[in-house]
Short mmCIF file of N, CA, C and O in Angstrom, two decimals:
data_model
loop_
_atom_site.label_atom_id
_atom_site.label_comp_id
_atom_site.label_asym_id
_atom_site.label_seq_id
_atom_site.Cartn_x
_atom_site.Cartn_y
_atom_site.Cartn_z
N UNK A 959 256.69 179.98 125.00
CA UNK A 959 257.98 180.12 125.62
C UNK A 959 257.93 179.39 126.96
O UNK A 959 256.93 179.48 127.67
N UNK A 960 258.86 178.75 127.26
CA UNK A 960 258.66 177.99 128.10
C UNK A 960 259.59 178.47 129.68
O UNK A 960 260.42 179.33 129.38
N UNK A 961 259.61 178.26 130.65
CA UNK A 961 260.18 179.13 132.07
C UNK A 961 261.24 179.61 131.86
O UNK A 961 261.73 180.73 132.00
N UNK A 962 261.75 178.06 131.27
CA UNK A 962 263.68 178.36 131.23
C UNK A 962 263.82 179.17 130.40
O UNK A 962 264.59 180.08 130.71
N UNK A 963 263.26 179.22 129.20
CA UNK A 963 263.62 180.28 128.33
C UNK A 963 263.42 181.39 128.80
O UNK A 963 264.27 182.26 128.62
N UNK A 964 262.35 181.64 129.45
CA UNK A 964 261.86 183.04 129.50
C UNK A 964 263.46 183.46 130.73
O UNK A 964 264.18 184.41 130.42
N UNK A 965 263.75 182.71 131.88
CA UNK A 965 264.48 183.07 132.96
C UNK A 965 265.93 183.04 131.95
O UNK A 965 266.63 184.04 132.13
N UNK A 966 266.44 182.12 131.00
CA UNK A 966 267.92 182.71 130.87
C UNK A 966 267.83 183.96 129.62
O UNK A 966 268.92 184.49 129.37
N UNK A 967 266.33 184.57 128.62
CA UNK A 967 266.09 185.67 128.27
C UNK A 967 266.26 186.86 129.01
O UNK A 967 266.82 187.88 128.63
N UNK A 968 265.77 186.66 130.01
CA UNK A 968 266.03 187.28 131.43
C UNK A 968 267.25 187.76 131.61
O UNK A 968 267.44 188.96 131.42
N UNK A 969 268.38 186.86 132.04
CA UNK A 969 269.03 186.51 132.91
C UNK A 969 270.13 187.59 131.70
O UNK A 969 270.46 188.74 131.98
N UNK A 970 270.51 186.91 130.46
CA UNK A 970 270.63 187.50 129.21
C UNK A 970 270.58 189.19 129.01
O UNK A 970 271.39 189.80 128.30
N UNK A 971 269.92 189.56 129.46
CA UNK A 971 269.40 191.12 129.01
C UNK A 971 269.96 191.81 130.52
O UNK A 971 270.56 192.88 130.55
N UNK A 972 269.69 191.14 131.52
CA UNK A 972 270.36 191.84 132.43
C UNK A 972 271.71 191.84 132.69
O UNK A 972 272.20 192.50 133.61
N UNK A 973 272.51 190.96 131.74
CA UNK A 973 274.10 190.96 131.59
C UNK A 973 274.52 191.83 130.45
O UNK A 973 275.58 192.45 130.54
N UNK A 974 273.77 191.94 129.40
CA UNK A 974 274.42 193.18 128.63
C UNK A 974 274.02 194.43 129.22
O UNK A 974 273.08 194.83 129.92
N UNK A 975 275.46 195.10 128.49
CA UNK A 975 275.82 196.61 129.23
C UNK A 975 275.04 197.46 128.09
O UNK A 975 275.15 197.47 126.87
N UNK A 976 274.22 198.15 128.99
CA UNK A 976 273.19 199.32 128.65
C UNK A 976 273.58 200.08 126.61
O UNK A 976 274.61 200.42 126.04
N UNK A 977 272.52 200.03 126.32
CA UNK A 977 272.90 200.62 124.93
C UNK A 977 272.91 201.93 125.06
O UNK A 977 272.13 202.60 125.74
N UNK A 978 273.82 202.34 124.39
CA UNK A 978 274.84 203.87 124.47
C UNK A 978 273.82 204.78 123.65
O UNK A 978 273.39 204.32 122.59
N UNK A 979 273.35 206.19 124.12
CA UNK A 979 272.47 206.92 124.19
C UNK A 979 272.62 208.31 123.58
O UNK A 979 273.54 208.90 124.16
N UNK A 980 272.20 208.86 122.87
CA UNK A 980 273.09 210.33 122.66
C UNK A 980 273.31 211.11 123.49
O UNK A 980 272.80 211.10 124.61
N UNK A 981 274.11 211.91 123.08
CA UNK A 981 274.42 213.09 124.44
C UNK A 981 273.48 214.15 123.85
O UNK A 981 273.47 214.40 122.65
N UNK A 982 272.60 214.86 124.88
CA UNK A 982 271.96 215.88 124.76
C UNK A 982 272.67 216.93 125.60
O UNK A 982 273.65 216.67 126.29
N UNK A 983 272.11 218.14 125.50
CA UNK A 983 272.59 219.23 126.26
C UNK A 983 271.44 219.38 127.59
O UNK A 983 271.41 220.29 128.42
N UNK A 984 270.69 218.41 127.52
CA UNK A 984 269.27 217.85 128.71
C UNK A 984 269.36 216.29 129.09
O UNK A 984 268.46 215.47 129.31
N UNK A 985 270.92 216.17 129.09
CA UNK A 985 270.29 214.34 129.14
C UNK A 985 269.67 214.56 130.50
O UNK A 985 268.56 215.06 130.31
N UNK A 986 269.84 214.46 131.41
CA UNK A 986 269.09 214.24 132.59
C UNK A 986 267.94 215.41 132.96
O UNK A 986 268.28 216.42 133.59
N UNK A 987 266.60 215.20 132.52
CA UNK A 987 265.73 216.06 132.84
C UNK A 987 266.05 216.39 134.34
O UNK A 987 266.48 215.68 135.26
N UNK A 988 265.62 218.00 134.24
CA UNK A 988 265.62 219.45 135.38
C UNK A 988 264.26 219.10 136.10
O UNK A 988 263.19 219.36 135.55
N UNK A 989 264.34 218.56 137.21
CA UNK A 989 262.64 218.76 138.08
C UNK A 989 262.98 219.72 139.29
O UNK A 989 263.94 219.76 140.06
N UNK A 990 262.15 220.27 139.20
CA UNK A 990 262.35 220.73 140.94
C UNK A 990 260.50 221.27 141.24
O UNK A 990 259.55 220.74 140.67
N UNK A 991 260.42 222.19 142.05
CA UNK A 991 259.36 222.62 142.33
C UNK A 991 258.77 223.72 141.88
O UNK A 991 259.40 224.76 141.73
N UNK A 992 257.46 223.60 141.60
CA UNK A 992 257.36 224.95 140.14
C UNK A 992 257.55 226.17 140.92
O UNK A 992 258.45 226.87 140.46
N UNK A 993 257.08 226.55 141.76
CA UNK A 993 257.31 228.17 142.16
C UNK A 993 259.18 228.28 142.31
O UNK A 993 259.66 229.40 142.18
N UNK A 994 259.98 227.27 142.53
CA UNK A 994 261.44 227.00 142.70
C UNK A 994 262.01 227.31 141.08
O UNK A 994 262.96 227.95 140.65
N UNK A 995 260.83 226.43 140.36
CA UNK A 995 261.31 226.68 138.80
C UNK A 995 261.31 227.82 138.22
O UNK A 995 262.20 228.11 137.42
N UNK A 996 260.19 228.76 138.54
CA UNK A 996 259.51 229.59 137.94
C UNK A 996 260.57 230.92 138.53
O UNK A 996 260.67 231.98 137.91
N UNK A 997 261.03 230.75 139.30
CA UNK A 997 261.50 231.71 140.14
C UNK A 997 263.52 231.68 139.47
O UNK A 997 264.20 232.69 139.27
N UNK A 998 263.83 230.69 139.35
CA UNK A 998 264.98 230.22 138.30
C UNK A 998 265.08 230.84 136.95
O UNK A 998 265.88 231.66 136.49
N UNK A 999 263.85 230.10 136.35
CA UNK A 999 264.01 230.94 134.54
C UNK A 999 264.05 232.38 135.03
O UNK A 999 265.09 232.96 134.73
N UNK A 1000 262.96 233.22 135.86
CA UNK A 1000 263.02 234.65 135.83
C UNK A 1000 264.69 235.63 135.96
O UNK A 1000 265.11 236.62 135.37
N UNK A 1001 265.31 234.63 137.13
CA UNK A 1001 265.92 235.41 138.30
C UNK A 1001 267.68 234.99 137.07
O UNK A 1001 268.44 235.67 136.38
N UNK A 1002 267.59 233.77 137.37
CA UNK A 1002 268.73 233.30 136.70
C UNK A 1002 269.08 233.58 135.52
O UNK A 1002 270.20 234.01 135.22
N UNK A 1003 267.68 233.25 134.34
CA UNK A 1003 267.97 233.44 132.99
C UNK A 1003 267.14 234.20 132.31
O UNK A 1003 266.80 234.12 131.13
N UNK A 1004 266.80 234.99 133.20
CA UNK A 1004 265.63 236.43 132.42
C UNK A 1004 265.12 236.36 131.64
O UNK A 1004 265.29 237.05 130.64
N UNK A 1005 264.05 235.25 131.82
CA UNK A 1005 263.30 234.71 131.10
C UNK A 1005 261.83 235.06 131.10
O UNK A 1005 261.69 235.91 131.99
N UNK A 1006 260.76 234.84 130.57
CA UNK A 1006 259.73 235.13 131.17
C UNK A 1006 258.37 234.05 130.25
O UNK A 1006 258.70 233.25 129.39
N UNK A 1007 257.28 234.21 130.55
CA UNK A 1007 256.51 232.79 129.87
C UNK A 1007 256.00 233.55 129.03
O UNK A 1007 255.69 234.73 129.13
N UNK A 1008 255.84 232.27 127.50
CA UNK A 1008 255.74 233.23 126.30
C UNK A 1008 254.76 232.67 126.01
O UNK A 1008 253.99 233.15 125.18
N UNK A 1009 254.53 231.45 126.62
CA UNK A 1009 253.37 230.47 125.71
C UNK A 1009 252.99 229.56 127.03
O UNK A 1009 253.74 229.58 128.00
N UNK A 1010 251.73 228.71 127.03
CA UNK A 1010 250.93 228.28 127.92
C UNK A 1010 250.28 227.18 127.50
O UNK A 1010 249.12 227.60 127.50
N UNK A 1011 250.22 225.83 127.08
CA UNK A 1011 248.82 224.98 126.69
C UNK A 1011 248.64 223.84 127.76
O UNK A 1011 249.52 223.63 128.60
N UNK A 1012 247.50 223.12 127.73
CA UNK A 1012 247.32 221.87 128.66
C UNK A 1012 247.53 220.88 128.07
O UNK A 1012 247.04 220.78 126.95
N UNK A 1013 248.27 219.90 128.54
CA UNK A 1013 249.15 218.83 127.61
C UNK A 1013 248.01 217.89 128.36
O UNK A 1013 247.83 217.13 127.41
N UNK A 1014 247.23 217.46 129.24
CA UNK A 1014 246.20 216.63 129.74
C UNK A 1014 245.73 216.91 131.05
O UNK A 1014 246.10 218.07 131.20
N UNK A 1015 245.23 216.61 131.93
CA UNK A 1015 244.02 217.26 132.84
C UNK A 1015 244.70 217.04 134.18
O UNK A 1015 244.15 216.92 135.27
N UNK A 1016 246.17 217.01 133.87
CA UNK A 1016 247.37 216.89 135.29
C UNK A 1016 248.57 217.37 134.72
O UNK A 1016 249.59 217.10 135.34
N UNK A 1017 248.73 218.29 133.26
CA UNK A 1017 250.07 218.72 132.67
C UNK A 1017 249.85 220.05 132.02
O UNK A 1017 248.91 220.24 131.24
N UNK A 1018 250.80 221.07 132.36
CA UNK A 1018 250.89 222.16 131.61
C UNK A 1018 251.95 222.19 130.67
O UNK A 1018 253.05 221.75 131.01
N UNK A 1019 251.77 222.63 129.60
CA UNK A 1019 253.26 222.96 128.83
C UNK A 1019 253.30 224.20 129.18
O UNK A 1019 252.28 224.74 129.62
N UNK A 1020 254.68 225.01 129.01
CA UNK A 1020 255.26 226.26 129.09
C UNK A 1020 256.45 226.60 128.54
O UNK A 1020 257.54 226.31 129.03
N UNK A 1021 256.26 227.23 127.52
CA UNK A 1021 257.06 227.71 126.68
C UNK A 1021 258.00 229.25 127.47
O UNK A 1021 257.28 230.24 127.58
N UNK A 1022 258.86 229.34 127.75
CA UNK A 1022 259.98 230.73 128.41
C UNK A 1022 260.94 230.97 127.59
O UNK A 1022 261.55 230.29 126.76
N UNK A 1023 260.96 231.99 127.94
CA UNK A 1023 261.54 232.90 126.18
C UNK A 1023 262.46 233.84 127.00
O UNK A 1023 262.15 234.01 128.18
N UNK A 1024 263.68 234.54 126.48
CA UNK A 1024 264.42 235.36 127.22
C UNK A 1024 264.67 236.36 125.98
O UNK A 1024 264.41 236.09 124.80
N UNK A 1025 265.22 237.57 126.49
CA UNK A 1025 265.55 238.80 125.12
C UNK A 1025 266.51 238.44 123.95
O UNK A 1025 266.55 238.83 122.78
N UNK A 1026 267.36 237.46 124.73
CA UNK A 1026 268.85 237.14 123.71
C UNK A 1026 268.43 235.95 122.59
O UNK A 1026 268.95 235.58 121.54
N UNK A 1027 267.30 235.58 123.30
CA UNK A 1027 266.39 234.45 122.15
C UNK A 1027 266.48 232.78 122.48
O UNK A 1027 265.97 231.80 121.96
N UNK A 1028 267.21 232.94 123.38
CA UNK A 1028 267.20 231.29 124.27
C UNK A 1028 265.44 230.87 124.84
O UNK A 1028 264.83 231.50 125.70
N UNK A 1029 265.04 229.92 124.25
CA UNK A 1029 263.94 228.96 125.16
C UNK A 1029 264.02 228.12 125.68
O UNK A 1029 264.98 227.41 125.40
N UNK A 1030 262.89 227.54 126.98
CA UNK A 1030 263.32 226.66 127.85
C UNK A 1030 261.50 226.15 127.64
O UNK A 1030 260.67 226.97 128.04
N UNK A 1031 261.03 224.87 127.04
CA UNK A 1031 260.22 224.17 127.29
C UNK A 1031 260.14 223.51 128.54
O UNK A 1031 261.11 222.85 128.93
N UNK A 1032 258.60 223.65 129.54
CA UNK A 1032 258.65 223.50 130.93
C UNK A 1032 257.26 222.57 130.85
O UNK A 1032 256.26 222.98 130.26
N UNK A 1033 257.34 221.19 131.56
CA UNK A 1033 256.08 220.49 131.61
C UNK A 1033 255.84 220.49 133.20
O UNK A 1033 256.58 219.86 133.95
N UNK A 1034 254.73 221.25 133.65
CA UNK A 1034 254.29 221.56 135.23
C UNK A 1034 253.19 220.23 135.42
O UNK A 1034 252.23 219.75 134.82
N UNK A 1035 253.82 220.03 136.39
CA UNK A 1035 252.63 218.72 136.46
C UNK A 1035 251.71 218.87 137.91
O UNK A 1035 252.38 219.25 138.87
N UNK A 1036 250.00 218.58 138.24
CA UNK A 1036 249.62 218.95 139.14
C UNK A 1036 249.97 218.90 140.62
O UNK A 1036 249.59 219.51 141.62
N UNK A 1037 251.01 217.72 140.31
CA UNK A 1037 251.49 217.39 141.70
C UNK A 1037 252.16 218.73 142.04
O UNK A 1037 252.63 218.30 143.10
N UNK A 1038 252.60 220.02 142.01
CA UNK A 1038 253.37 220.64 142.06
C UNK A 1038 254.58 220.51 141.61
O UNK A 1038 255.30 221.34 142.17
N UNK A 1039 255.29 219.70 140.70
CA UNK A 1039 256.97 219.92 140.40
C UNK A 1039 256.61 220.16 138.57
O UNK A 1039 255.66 219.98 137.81
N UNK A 1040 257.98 220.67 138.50
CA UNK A 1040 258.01 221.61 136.96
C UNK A 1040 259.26 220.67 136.81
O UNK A 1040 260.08 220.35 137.67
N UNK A 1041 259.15 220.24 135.12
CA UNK A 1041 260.46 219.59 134.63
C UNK A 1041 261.13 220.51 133.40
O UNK A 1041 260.39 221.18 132.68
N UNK A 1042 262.43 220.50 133.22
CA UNK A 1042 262.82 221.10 131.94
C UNK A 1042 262.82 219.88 130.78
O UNK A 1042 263.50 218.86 130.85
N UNK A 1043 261.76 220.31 129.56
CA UNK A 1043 261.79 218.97 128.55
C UNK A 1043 262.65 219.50 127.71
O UNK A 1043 263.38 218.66 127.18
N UNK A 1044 262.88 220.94 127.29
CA UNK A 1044 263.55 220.83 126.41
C UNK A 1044 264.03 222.33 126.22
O UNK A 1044 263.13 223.09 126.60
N UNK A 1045 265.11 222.97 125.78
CA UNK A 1045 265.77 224.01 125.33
C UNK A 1045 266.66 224.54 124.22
O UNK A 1045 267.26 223.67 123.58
N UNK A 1046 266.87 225.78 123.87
CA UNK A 1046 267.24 226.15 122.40
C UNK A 1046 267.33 227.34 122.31
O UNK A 1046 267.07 228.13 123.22
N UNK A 1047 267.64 227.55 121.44
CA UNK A 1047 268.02 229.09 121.07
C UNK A 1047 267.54 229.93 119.81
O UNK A 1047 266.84 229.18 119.12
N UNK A 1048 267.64 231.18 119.27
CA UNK A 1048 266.74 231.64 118.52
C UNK A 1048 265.44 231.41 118.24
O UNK A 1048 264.89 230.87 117.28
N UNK A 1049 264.94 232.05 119.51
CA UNK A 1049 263.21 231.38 119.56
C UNK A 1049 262.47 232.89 118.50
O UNK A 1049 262.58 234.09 118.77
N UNK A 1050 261.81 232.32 117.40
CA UNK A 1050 261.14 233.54 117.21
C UNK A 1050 259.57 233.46 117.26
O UNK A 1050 258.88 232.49 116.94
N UNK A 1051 259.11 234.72 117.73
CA UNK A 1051 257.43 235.19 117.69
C UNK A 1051 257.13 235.48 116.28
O UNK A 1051 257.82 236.28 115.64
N UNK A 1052 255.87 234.72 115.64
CA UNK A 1052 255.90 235.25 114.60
C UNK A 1052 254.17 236.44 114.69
O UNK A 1052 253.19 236.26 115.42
N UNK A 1053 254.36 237.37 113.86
CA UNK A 1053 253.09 238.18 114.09
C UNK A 1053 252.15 237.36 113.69
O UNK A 1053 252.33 236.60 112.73
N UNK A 1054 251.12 237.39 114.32
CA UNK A 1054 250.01 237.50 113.58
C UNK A 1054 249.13 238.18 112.10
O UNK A 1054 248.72 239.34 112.01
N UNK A 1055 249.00 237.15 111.07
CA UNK A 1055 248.43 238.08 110.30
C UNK A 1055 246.71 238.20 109.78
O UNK A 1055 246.39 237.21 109.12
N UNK A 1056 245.97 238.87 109.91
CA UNK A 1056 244.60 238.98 109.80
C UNK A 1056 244.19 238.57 108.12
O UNK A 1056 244.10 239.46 107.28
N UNK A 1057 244.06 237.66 107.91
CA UNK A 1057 243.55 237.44 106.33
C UNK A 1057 243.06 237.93 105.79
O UNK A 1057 243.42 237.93 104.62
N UNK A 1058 241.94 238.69 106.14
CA UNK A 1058 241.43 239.57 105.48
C UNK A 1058 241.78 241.04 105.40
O UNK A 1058 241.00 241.96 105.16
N UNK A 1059 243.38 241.11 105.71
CA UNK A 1059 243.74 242.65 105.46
C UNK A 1059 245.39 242.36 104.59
O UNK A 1059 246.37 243.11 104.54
N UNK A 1060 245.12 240.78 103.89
CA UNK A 1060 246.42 240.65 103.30
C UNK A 1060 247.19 240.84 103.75
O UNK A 1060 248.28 240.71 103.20
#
């Protein structure tokens, strides 16, 4: 590819208008500060943490669960800020079952 090409490829992509995106009920991820966050799901949406894993060695996932069955997926990152990735409704716990008691 040669300059010119590459500059009116360029030039090209920055004149078309943005490709149209779905609407989520999260388009714009929730950041703020985790004790700010944490203090939100409780207070606001009586929520509380249902689930916990390490997404890599600077990310927590967090799963928040409320009584009416709404969840709020939360990725805490070490820097201190918490984002909302994702939310929903009818969250269910399922029991545990021991295999060897059928």
């Amino acid at each position: 590819m040669t300059l010119s090409t590459a500059i009116r490829t360029a030039c090209l992509c920055l004149a078309l208008p943005p490709a149209a995106q779905a609407k989520s009920p999260i388009a714009e991820v929730i950041c703020e500060p985790t004790a700010r966050m944490h203090e939100k799901l409780e207070r606001q949406f009586g929520s509380e943490r249902a689930a916990t894993g390490i997404r890599g060695p600077e990310q927590l996932m967090e799963v928040w669960t409320s009584k009416s069955g709404d969840w709020t997926m939360v990725v805490t990152y070490a820097t201190g800020t918490s984002c909302i990735v994702a939310m929903g409704e009818n969250w269910y716990t399922h029991a545990k079952v021991d295999p060897a008691r059928g």
